[in-house]
Amino acid sequence: MRDPHIVTSTPLIPYTLERLGVLMSPDADNALEREGVLNPATAWGADGSLYLYPRLVAAGNVSRVGRARVLVDGGVPRDVERLGTVLEADRGWEHGAAHGGVEDPRITWIPSLDRHVMTYVAFGPLGPRPAVAVSRDSERWERLGPVQFAYDDTLDTDLNLFPNKDVVFFPEPVPGPDGTPSYALLHRPMWDFSFVRPDEAPPLPAGITDDRASVWISYVPVEDVERDLSALARPAGHRMVAGPRFEWEALKIGAGPAPIRVPEGWLVLHHGVTGEVVGGAFVPQQNVRYVVGALLLDAADPSRVLARTETPLMEPETGDETAGTVANVVFPTAVERIGERTFVFYGMADSKIGVAELHRGSPQSAG
């Protein structure tokens, strides 16, 4: 039997993930964590400490974004010190009458903006909708509001009609569709009206025949952001990047942490999902399986996929990954470099937070 902590790389994408264990578990005495801690973002503070921003789930599946100092021992994240919350569903568009939450944050440090850019899911009256907040110090966050996708008549639809998740910004400007330097974000439209109009057939974008959730990219010209920071929440130039292709991602795929610049291009860790959705896409599922894969995007045109892993980089195998609020889930959402090593933070069965090390090549040959 192979070692479950070491995953084989694929030749075209020479990276592996090595499990290091559980970083954060729910505190039974904290009502805000009663239903789990999961799917975190990360950011470095002005004090030189690394901070974790977990999704904290209280009773009733109400989520907040917390903040915790990552405790590093021997160069490896080992534990956390809880520091409360930084974002709650206290805006009308972030909750409904009997549901709500701010969920699954991703944070990208963008040096050219001198800001951390957080994307998160606001589970509002009409279901999940992406939103953006920014911070200079990683502690106080300013909402820029829900993402408003610019209308593009050639798509023959309006992306704002649809729920959307897994939004994350690139850490530096990239060429836009016409070559204009732009801030780009990956996102995952869901061609699904089941939360509000279950009998309505969603109008798919022109040329799209597969209604499975896939990774898209959109852009905001750098000049627009320099004039008005809130332009980050108004992307345009929408393109599909990648959809489900292999058996282990047959149900849907979605982007994970911020893309990582590597010699080959942009490395994007993503989740692939198999199984069966029961009772609608917007309720907790028990018949699905989430694994980790990777896409390699072209540095000159990040809407272009150069390669993708044919087999998962990591699958749910440990007890913490196979049993929990939603069993059989590994869900990568953050990546950080500590010293000369790179670590990936991920949700475990929608209940705990794990950490793995990203290696170029096998762990034995790394470095």
mmCIF file of C-alpha atoms in Angstrom:
data_model
loop_
_atom_site.group_PDB
_atom_site.id
_atom_site.type_symbol
_atom_site.label_atom_id
_atom_site.label_comp_id
_atom_site.label_asym_id
_atom_site.label_seq_id
_atom_site.Cartn_x
_atom_site.Cartn_y
_atom_site.Cartn_z
ATOM 1 C CA MET A 1 0.000 0.000 0.000
ATOM 2 C CA ARG A 2 1.344 3.432 -0.926
ATOM 3 C CA ASP A 3 2.083 6.095 1.684
ATOM 4 C CA PRO A 4 -1.132 8.215 1.876
ATOM 5 C CA HIS A 5 0.909 11.307 2.782
ATOM 6 C CA ILE A 6 2.813 11.422 -0.514
ATOM 7 C CA VAL A 7 1.046 11.908 -3.832
ATOM 8 C CA THR A 8 2.585 11.193 -7.220
ATOM 9 C CA SER A 9 3.143 14.134 -9.566
ATOM 10 C CA THR A 10 2.136 14.261 -13.224
ATOM 11 C CA PRO A 11 4.902 14.730 -15.859
ATOM 12 C CA LEU A 12 3.458 17.935 -17.355
ATOM 13 C CA ILE A 13 2.867 19.547 -13.948
ATOM 14 C CA PRO A 14 5.834 18.466 -11.785
ATOM 15 C CA TYR A 15 4.339 19.271 -8.388
ATOM 16 C CA THR A 16 3.230 17.123 -5.477
ATOM 17 C CA LEU A 17 1.387 17.609 -2.209
ATOM 18 C CA GLU A 18 2.515 16.056 1.073
ATOM 19 C CA ARG A 19 0.090 16.011 4.009
ATOM 20 C CA LEU A 20 1.386 17.461 7.273
ATOM 21 C CA GLY A 21 -1.723 17.083 9.425
ATOM 22 C CA VAL A 22 -4.573 19.007 11.027
ATOM 23 C CA LEU A 23 -3.934 22.705 11.728
ATOM 24 C CA MET A 24 -7.263 23.755 13.246
ATOM 25 C CA SER A 25 -10.264 21.903 14.690
ATOM 26 C CA PRO A 26 -13.540 23.316 16.050
ATOM 27 C CA ASP A 27 -13.480 24.553 19.626
ATOM 28 C CA ALA A 28 -16.376 22.778 21.335
ATOM 29 C CA ASP A 29 -16.766 25.707 23.738
ATOM 30 C CA ASN A 30 -17.093 28.307 20.967
ATOM 31 C CA ALA A 31 -20.653 28.629 19.659
ATOM 32 C CA LEU A 32 -19.375 30.267 16.461
ATOM 33 C CA GLU A 33 -17.531 27.054 15.543
ATOM 34 C CA ARG A 34 -20.177 24.535 16.521
ATOM 35 C CA GLU A 35 -20.579 23.164 12.997
ATOM 36 C CA GLY A 36 -16.970 23.400 11.847
ATOM 37 C CA VAL A 37 -13.918 25.426 10.865
ATOM 38 C CA LEU A 38 -12.976 25.084 7.231
ATOM 39 C CA ASN A 39 -11.871 26.512 3.878
ATOM 40 C CA PRO A 40 -9.503 29.257 5.110
ATOM 41 C CA ALA A 41 -7.725 32.180 3.529
ATOM 42 C CA THR A 42 -4.290 33.366 4.683
ATOM 43 C CA ALA A 43 -2.434 36.684 4.788
ATOM 44 C CA TRP A 44 0.759 38.097 6.276
ATOM 45 C CA GLY A 45 0.368 40.826 8.876
ATOM 46 C CA ALA A 46 2.473 43.957 9.311
ATOM 47 C CA ASP A 47 4.008 42.280 12.375
ATOM 48 C CA GLY A 48 5.532 39.544 10.213
ATOM 49 C CA SER A 49 3.091 36.889 11.418
ATOM 50 C CA LEU A 50 1.027 34.696 9.147
ATOM 51 C CA TYR A 51 -2.721 34.830 9.793
ATOM 52 C CA LEU A 52 -5.408 32.284 8.990
ATOM 53 C CA TYR A 53 -8.941 33.387 8.037
ATOM 54 C CA PRO A 54 -11.118 30.314 8.566
ATOM 55 C CA ARG A 55 -14.758 30.009 7.744
ATOM 56 C CA LEU A 56 -16.407 29.567 11.140
ATOM 57 C CA VAL A 57 -19.758 27.768 11.015
ATOM 58 C CA ALA A 58 -22.232 28.328 13.833
ATOM 59 C CA ALA A 59 -25.485 26.476 14.497
ATOM 60 C CA GLY A 60 -27.898 26.749 11.591
ATOM 61 C CA ASN A 61 -25.047 26.745 9.053
ATOM 62 C CA VAL A 62 -24.381 30.471 9.554
ATOM 63 C CA SER A 63 -20.819 31.363 8.612
ATOM 64 C CA ARG A 64 -18.395 34.110 9.611
ATOM 65 C CA VAL A 65 -14.788 34.804 8.623
ATOM 66 C CA GLY A 66 -12.470 34.432 11.587
ATOM 67 C CA ARG A 67 -8.861 35.421 12.183
ATOM 68 C CA ALA A 68 -6.147 33.396 13.893
ATOM 69 C CA ARG A 69 -2.386 33.699 14.170
ATOM 70 C CA VAL A 70 -0.592 30.722 12.628
ATOM 71 C CA LEU A 71 1.915 29.226 15.050
ATOM 72 C CA VAL A 72 4.979 28.028 13.172
ATOM 73 C CA ASP A 73 7.382 25.511 14.690
ATOM 74 C CA GLY A 74 10.498 24.417 12.848
ATOM 75 C CA GLY A 75 9.347 26.282 9.745
ATOM 76 C CA VAL A 76 6.053 24.356 9.619
ATOM 77 C CA PRO A 77 2.518 25.586 10.524
ATOM 78 C CA ARG A 78 1.512 23.557 13.595
ATOM 79 C CA ASP A 79 -1.311 25.339 15.445
ATOM 80 C CA VAL A 80 -3.299 28.581 15.652
ATOM 81 C CA GLU A 81 -4.113 31.294 18.177
ATOM 82 C CA ARG A 82 -7.711 32.460 17.772
ATOM 83 C CA LEU A 83 -8.275 36.231 17.452
ATOM 84 C CA GLY A 84 -12.011 36.533 16.840
ATOM 85 C CA THR A 85 -13.787 37.465 13.603
ATOM 86 C CA VAL A 86 -13.166 40.009 10.843
ATOM 87 C CA LEU A 87 -16.312 39.647 8.739
ATOM 88 C CA GLU A 88 -19.919 38.753 9.536
ATOM 89 C CA ALA A 89 -23.084 38.639 7.443
ATOM 90 C CA ASP A 90 -24.270 41.994 8.727
ATOM 91 C CA ARG A 91 -25.238 43.506 5.370
ATOM 92 C CA GLY A 92 -28.712 42.895 3.967
ATOM 93 C CA TRP A 93 -27.361 41.325 0.778
ATOM 94 C CA GLU A 94 -25.251 38.828 2.760
ATOM 95 C CA HIS A 95 -28.182 36.994 4.336
ATOM 96 C CA GLY A 96 -31.825 36.091 3.830
ATOM 97 C CA ALA A 97 -34.661 35.941 6.323
ATOM 98 C CA ALA A 98 -33.735 32.467 7.559
ATOM 99 C CA HIS A 99 -30.262 31.829 6.148
ATOM 100 C CA GLY A 100 -27.032 33.604 5.406
ATOM 101 C CA GLY A 101 -23.336 33.833 5.941
ATOM 102 C CA VAL A 102 -20.009 35.026 4.605
ATOM 103 C CA GLU A 103 -18.204 31.940 3.403
ATOM 104 C CA ASP A 104 -15.009 30.474 1.941
ATOM 105 C CA PRO A 105 -12.700 33.518 1.830
ATOM 106 C CA ARG A 106 -9.724 33.659 -0.503
ATOM 107 C CA ILE A 107 -7.077 36.357 0.007
ATOM 108 C CA THR A 108 -4.494 37.513 -2.514
ATOM 109 C CA TRP A 109 -1.729 39.963 -1.623
ATOM 110 C CA ILE A 110 -1.321 42.288 -4.635
ATOM 111 C CA PRO A 111 1.883 44.317 -4.185
ATOM 112 C CA SER A 112 1.049 46.828 -6.922
ATOM 113 C CA LEU A 113 -2.076 47.776 -4.943
ATOM 114 C CA ASP A 114 -0.358 47.548 -1.556
ATOM 115 C CA ARG A 115 -3.437 45.651 -0.416
ATOM 116 C CA HIS A 116 -4.767 42.280 0.487
ATOM 117 C CA VAL A 117 -7.786 41.486 -1.691
ATOM 118 C CA MET A 118 -10.332 39.132 -0.143
ATOM 119 C CA THR A 119 -13.040 37.442 -2.142
ATOM 120 C CA TYR A 120 -15.801 35.633 -0.321
ATOM 121 C CA VAL A 121 -19.231 34.137 -0.882
ATOM 122 C CA ALA A 122 -22.158 36.137 0.488
ATOM 123 C CA PHE A 123 -25.068 33.736 0.952
ATOM 124 C CA GLY A 124 -27.770 36.323 0.411
ATOM 125 C CA PRO A 125 -31.502 36.307 -0.356
ATOM 126 C CA LEU A 126 -30.991 34.823 -3.842
ATOM 127 C CA GLY A 127 -28.242 32.365 -2.930
ATOM 128 C CA PRO A 128 -24.444 32.502 -3.149
ATOM 129 C CA ARG A 129 -22.915 35.602 -4.690
ATOM 130 C CA PRO A 130 -19.229 36.601 -4.740
ATOM 131 C CA ALA A 131 -18.043 39.771 -3.034
ATOM 132 C CA VAL A 132 -14.773 41.665 -2.558
ATOM 133 C CA ALA A 133 -13.144 43.317 0.458
ATOM 134 C CA VAL A 134 -9.689 44.908 0.788
ATOM 135 C CA SER A 135 -7.227 45.606 3.587
ATOM 136 C CA ARG A 136 -3.827 47.203 4.028
ATOM 137 C CA ASP A 137 -3.064 45.606 7.404
ATOM 138 C CA SER A 138 -4.884 42.218 7.054
ATOM 139 C CA GLU A 139 -6.982 43.078 10.138
ATOM 140 C CA ARG A 140 -9.470 45.786 9.106
ATOM 141 C CA TRP A 141 -11.419 45.031 5.937
ATOM 142 C CA GLU A 142 -13.320 47.418 3.681
ATOM 143 C CA ARG A 143 -16.129 45.954 1.586
ATOM 144 C CA LEU A 144 -16.135 46.858 -2.099
ATOM 145 C CA GLY A 145 -19.460 45.067 -2.441
ATOM 146 C CA PRO A 146 -20.819 42.193 -4.498
ATOM 147 C CA VAL A 147 -19.128 41.401 -7.791
ATOM 148 C CA GLN A 148 -20.950 42.979 -10.745
ATOM 149 C CA PHE A 149 -19.940 41.172 -13.931
ATOM 150 C CA ALA A 150 -19.955 43.582 -16.881
ATOM 151 C CA TYR A 151 -22.549 42.766 -19.514
ATOM 152 C CA ASP A 152 -21.156 41.254 -22.723
ATOM 153 C CA ASP A 153 -23.722 40.940 -25.481
ATOM 154 C CA THR A 154 -21.685 38.292 -27.306
ATOM 155 C CA LEU A 155 -22.306 35.918 -24.383
ATOM 156 C CA ASP A 156 -26.068 36.136 -24.967
ATOM 157 C CA THR A 157 -26.608 35.967 -21.204
ATOM 158 C CA ASP A 158 -25.956 37.950 -18.023
ATOM 159 C CA LEU A 159 -23.483 36.388 -15.599
ATOM 160 C CA ASN A 160 -25.098 38.311 -12.757
ATOM 161 C CA LEU A 161 -28.160 36.071 -13.046
ATOM 162 C CA PHE A 162 -26.229 33.111 -11.692
ATOM 163 C CA PRO A 163 -24.790 32.004 -8.369
ATOM 164 C CA ASN A 164 -20.990 32.109 -8.418
ATOM 165 C CA LYS A 165 -18.262 30.757 -6.150
ATOM 166 C CA ASP A 166 -14.513 30.033 -5.967
ATOM 167 C CA VAL A 167 -13.458 33.568 -6.898
ATOM 168 C CA VAL A 168 -9.771 34.386 -6.497
ATOM 169 C CA PHE A 169 -7.476 37.119 -7.848
ATOM 170 C CA PHE A 170 -4.075 36.687 -9.486
ATOM 171 C CA PRO A 171 -1.306 38.344 -7.424
ATOM 172 C CA GLU A 172 -0.056 40.607 -10.218
ATOM 173 C CA PRO A 173 -1.374 42.199 -13.421
ATOM 174 C CA VAL A 174 -1.662 39.921 -16.442
ATOM 175 C CA PRO A 175 -2.446 40.589 -20.107
ATOM 176 C CA GLY A 176 -6.169 41.065 -20.662
ATOM 177 C CA PRO A 177 -8.017 39.768 -23.742
ATOM 178 C CA ASP A 178 -6.689 42.673 -25.835
ATOM 179 C CA GLY A 179 -3.279 42.735 -24.134
ATOM 180 C CA THR A 180 -4.187 45.534 -21.701
ATOM 181 C CA PRO A 181 -2.472 45.054 -18.301
ATOM 182 C CA SER A 182 -5.264 43.867 -16.036
ATOM 183 C CA TYR A 183 -6.075 42.424 -12.651
ATOM 184 C CA ALA A 184 -7.638 39.047 -13.332
ATOM 185 C CA LEU A 185 -9.849 36.800 -11.262
ATOM 186 C CA LEU A 186 -10.904 33.202 -11.622
ATOM 187 C CA HIS A 187 -14.501 32.338 -10.781
ATOM 188 C CA ARG A 188 -17.070 29.574 -11.168
ATOM 189 C CA PRO A 189 -20.538 30.475 -12.470
ATOM 190 C CA MET A 190 -23.195 27.907 -11.600
ATOM 191 C CA TRP A 191 -25.834 27.468 -14.298
ATOM 192 C CA ASP A 192 -28.376 26.614 -11.641
ATOM 193 C CA PHE A 193 -31.536 28.443 -10.554
ATOM 194 C CA SER A 194 -32.659 25.756 -8.097
ATOM 195 C CA PHE A 195 -32.365 28.083 -5.096
ATOM 196 C CA VAL A 196 -35.008 30.488 -6.415
ATOM 197 C CA ARG A 197 -36.561 29.082 -9.618
ATOM 198 C CA PRO A 198 -36.038 25.305 -9.726
ATOM 199 C CA ASP A 199 -38.184 24.845 -12.848
ATOM 200 C CA GLU A 200 -36.422 27.542 -14.891
ATOM 201 C CA ALA A 201 -33.885 26.471 -17.545
ATOM 202 C CA PRO A 202 -30.797 28.710 -17.179
ATOM 203 C CA PRO A 203 -29.752 30.543 -20.377
ATOM 204 C CA LEU A 204 -26.222 29.263 -20.962
ATOM 205 C CA PRO A 205 -23.634 31.581 -22.529
ATOM 206 C CA ALA A 206 -23.286 31.444 -26.295
ATOM 207 C CA GLY A 207 -21.218 28.457 -27.372
ATOM 208 C CA ILE A 208 -21.485 26.704 -23.992
ATOM 209 C CA THR A 209 -23.305 23.363 -24.166
ATOM 210 C CA ASP A 210 -22.052 21.784 -20.933
ATOM 211 C CA ASP A 211 -23.974 23.029 -17.901
ATOM 212 C CA ARG A 212 -21.509 21.675 -15.340
ATOM 213 C CA ALA A 213 -19.821 24.305 -13.156
ATOM 214 C CA SER A 214 -16.443 25.266 -14.634
ATOM 215 C CA VAL A 215 -13.575 27.716 -14.135
ATOM 216 C CA TRP A 216 -13.888 31.111 -15.848
ATOM 217 C CA ILE A 217 -11.645 34.168 -15.913
ATOM 218 C CA SER A 218 -12.527 37.877 -15.997
ATOM 219 C CA TYR A 219 -10.426 41.033 -16.053
ATOM 220 C CA VAL A 220 -10.263 44.601 -14.727
ATOM 221 C CA PRO A 221 -7.835 46.985 -16.499
ATOM 222 C CA VAL A 222 -5.120 48.300 -14.180
ATOM 223 C CA GLU A 223 -5.952 51.881 -15.237
ATOM 224 C CA ASP A 224 -9.555 51.437 -14.063
ATOM 225 C CA VAL A 225 -8.418 50.250 -10.638
ATOM 226 C CA GLU A 226 -5.930 53.116 -10.328
ATOM 227 C CA ARG A 227 -8.817 55.544 -10.856
ATOM 228 C CA ASP A 228 -11.244 53.712 -8.582
ATOM 229 C CA LEU A 229 -10.333 50.769 -6.354
ATOM 230 C CA SER A 230 -13.938 49.551 -6.373
ATOM 231 C CA ALA A 231 -13.461 48.646 -10.051
ATOM 232 C CA LEU A 232 -12.035 45.365 -8.718
ATOM 233 C CA ALA A 233 -15.649 44.335 -8.155
ATOM 234 C CA ARG A 234 -16.667 45.114 -11.770
ATOM 235 C CA PRO A 235 -14.767 42.661 -14.008
ATOM 236 C CA ALA A 236 -15.265 42.220 -17.753
ATOM 237 C CA GLY A 237 -13.781 40.209 -20.626
ATOM 238 C CA HIS A 238 -15.253 36.926 -19.403
ATOM 239 C CA ARG A 239 -13.765 33.686 -20.761
ATOM 240 C CA MET A 240 -14.214 30.033 -19.888
ATOM 241 C CA VAL A 241 -10.885 28.507 -18.830
ATOM 242 C CA ALA A 242 -11.568 24.844 -18.057
ATOM 243 C CA GLY A 243 -14.447 22.493 -17.408
ATOM 244 C CA PRO A 244 -14.666 18.947 -16.059
ATOM 245 C CA ARG A 245 -12.607 16.570 -18.149
ATOM 246 C CA PHE A 246 -11.580 13.515 -16.138
ATOM 247 C CA GLU A 247 -13.616 11.007 -14.173
ATOM 248 C CA TRP A 248 -12.488 12.453 -10.804
ATOM 249 C CA GLU A 249 -13.954 15.871 -11.686
ATOM 250 C CA ALA A 250 -17.035 14.663 -13.537
ATOM 251 C CA LEU A 251 -19.554 16.715 -11.527
ATOM 252 C CA LYS A 252 -17.796 20.099 -11.421
ATOM 253 C CA ILE A 253 -14.505 21.888 -10.860
ATOM 254 C CA GLY A 254 -13.539 25.154 -9.159
ATOM 255 C CA ALA A 255 -10.413 27.193 -8.476
ATOM 256 C CA GLY A 256 -8.635 26.976 -5.130
ATOM 257 C CA PRO A 257 -5.915 29.299 -3.784
ATOM 258 C CA ALA A 258 -4.501 32.308 -5.603
ATOM 259 C CA PRO A 259 -2.581 31.235 -8.715
ATOM 260 C CA ILE A 260 1.137 30.658 -8.109
ATOM 261 C CA ARG A 261 3.698 31.979 -10.595
ATOM 262 C CA VAL A 262 6.002 29.107 -11.521
ATOM 263 C CA PRO A 263 8.582 28.710 -14.318
ATOM 264 C CA GLU A 264 5.993 26.986 -16.514
ATOM 265 C CA GLY A 265 3.303 29.680 -16.147
ATOM 266 C CA TRP A 266 0.550 30.000 -13.536
ATOM 267 C CA LEU A 267 -0.086 26.989 -11.316
ATOM 268 C CA VAL A 268 -3.716 26.795 -10.185
ATOM 269 C CA LEU A 269 -4.711 24.203 -7.618
ATOM 270 C CA HIS A 270 -8.358 23.314 -8.083
ATOM 271 C CA HIS A 271 -10.953 20.952 -6.681
ATOM 272 C CA GLY A 272 -12.683 18.302 -8.745
ATOM 273 C CA VAL A 273 -15.978 16.804 -7.622
ATOM 274 C CA THR A 274 -17.726 13.519 -8.331
ATOM 275 C CA GLY A 275 -20.910 12.033 -6.959
ATOM 276 C CA GLU A 276 -24.581 12.936 -6.934
ATOM 277 C CA VAL A 277 -26.255 16.145 -5.800
ATOM 278 C CA VAL A 278 -29.332 15.434 -3.689
ATOM 279 C CA GLY A 279 -31.884 18.084 -2.701
ATOM 280 C CA GLY A 280 -30.326 20.945 -4.687
ATOM 281 C CA ALA A 281 -26.856 22.392 -5.061
ATOM 282 C CA PHE A 282 -27.228 24.825 -2.156
ATOM 283 C CA VAL A 283 -27.690 22.370 0.720
ATOM 284 C CA PRO A 284 -24.957 20.259 2.388
ATOM 285 C CA GLN A 285 -24.287 17.127 0.378
ATOM 286 C CA GLN A 286 -23.350 13.645 1.550
ATOM 287 C CA ASN A 287 -22.957 11.871 -1.788
ATOM 288 C CA VAL A 288 -20.053 13.825 -3.244
ATOM 289 C CA ARG A 289 -16.273 13.493 -3.224
ATOM 290 C CA TYR A 290 -13.819 16.407 -3.525
ATOM 291 C CA VAL A 291 -10.200 15.933 -4.636
ATOM 292 C CA VAL A 292 -7.329 18.288 -5.517
ATOM 293 C CA GLY A 293 -5.964 18.698 -9.020
ATOM 294 C CA ALA A 294 -3.945 21.349 -10.832
ATOM 295 C CA LEU A 295 -4.114 23.466 -13.963
ATOM 296 C CA LEU A 296 -1.155 25.162 -15.631
ATOM 297 C CA LEU A 297 -2.123 28.434 -17.318
ATOM 298 C CA ASP A 298 -0.165 30.383 -19.907
ATOM 299 C CA ALA A 299 1.614 33.411 -18.399
ATOM 300 C CA ALA A 300 1.014 35.407 -21.598
ATOM 301 C CA ASP A 301 -2.666 34.420 -21.759
ATOM 302 C CA PRO A 302 -3.978 33.009 -18.467
ATOM 303 C CA SER A 303 -7.268 32.009 -20.107
ATOM 304 C CA ARG A 304 -5.274 29.328 -21.950
ATOM 305 C CA VAL A 305 -4.639 25.966 -20.283
ATOM 306 C CA LEU A 306 -1.196 24.543 -21.046
ATOM 307 C CA ALA A 307 -1.595 21.361 -19.027
ATOM 308 C CA ARG A 308 -3.722 19.760 -16.329
ATOM 309 C CA THR A 309 -3.245 16.836 -13.989
ATOM 310 C CA GLU A 310 -4.768 13.628 -15.318
ATOM 311 C CA THR A 311 -4.932 12.178 -11.806
ATOM 312 C CA PRO A 312 -5.562 13.996 -8.502
ATOM 313 C CA LEU A 313 -2.699 15.464 -6.488
ATOM 314 C CA MET A 314 -4.575 14.630 -3.285
ATOM 315 C CA GLU A 315 -7.698 12.638 -2.433
ATOM 316 C CA PRO A 316 -9.618 12.248 0.845
ATOM 317 C CA GLU A 317 -7.927 9.369 2.633
ATOM 318 C CA THR A 318 -7.319 10.201 6.292
ATOM 319 C CA GLY A 319 -10.025 9.975 8.933
ATOM 320 C CA ASP A 320 -10.273 13.775 9.156
ATOM 321 C CA GLU A 321 -10.913 13.949 5.412
ATOM 322 C CA THR A 322 -13.332 11.047 5.057
ATOM 323 C CA ALA A 323 -15.628 11.798 8.012
ATOM 324 C CA GLY A 324 -17.186 15.121 8.969
ATOM 325 C CA THR A 325 -19.994 17.512 8.109
ATOM 326 C CA VAL A 326 -19.529 16.559 4.448
ATOM 327 C CA ALA A 327 -17.521 13.366 4.176
ATOM 328 C CA ASN A 328 -14.754 12.801 1.637
ATOM 329 C CA VAL A 329 -13.628 16.372 1.050
ATOM 330 C CA VAL A 330 -10.199 17.943 0.535
ATOM 331 C CA PHE A 331 -10.733 21.562 -0.526
ATOM 332 C CA PRO A 332 -7.627 23.772 -1.078
ATOM 333 C CA THR A 333 -8.157 27.492 -0.492
ATOM 334 C CA ALA A 334 -4.831 29.120 0.499
ATOM 335 C CA VAL A 335 -1.143 28.856 -0.269
ATOM 336 C CA GLU A 336 1.787 30.573 1.453
ATOM 337 C CA ARG A 337 5.569 30.457 1.348
ATOM 338 C CA ILE A 338 7.319 30.209 4.727
ATOM 339 C CA GLY A 339 11.060 30.470 4.318
ATOM 340 C CA GLU A 340 11.963 28.255 1.383
ATOM 341 C CA ARG A 341 8.902 26.018 1.701
ATOM 342 C CA THR A 342 5.386 26.361 0.271
ATOM 343 C CA PHE A 343 2.314 25.247 2.203
ATOM 344 C CA VAL A 344 -1.267 24.671 1.106
ATOM 345 C CA PHE A 345 -4.143 25.092 3.552
ATOM 346 C CA TYR A 346 -7.302 23.130 2.897
ATOM 347 C CA GLY A 347 -10.711 22.203 4.258
ATOM 348 C CA MET A 348 -11.118 18.670 5.592
ATOM 349 C CA ALA A 349 -14.623 17.170 5.287
ATOM 350 C CA ASP A 350 -16.138 20.635 5.884
ATOM 351 C CA SER A 351 -15.118 20.284 9.542
ATOM 352 C CA LYS A 352 -11.396 20.950 10.076
ATOM 353 C CA ILE A 353 -8.434 22.651 8.411
ATOM 354 C CA GLY A 354 -5.392 20.767 7.213
ATOM 355 C CA VAL A 355 -2.000 21.778 5.885
ATOM 356 C CA ALA A 356 0.088 20.153 3.169
ATOM 357 C CA GLU A 357 3.442 21.022 1.633
ATOM 358 C CA LEU A 358 3.719 21.739 -2.079
ATOM 359 C CA HIS A 359 6.862 20.277 -3.604
ATOM 360 C CA ARG A 360 8.343 20.677 -7.048
ATOM 361 C CA GLY A 361 9.020 17.072 -7.942
ATOM 362 C CA SER A 362 8.654 14.377 -5.310
ATOM 363 C CA PRO A 363 9.190 15.243 -1.626
ATOM 364 C CA GLN A 364 12.358 13.154 -1.650
ATOM 365 C CA SER A 365 13.897 15.153 -4.525
ATOM 366 C CA ALA A 366 12.574 18.592 -3.588
ATOM 367 C CA GLY A 367 15.218 21.245 -3.046
#
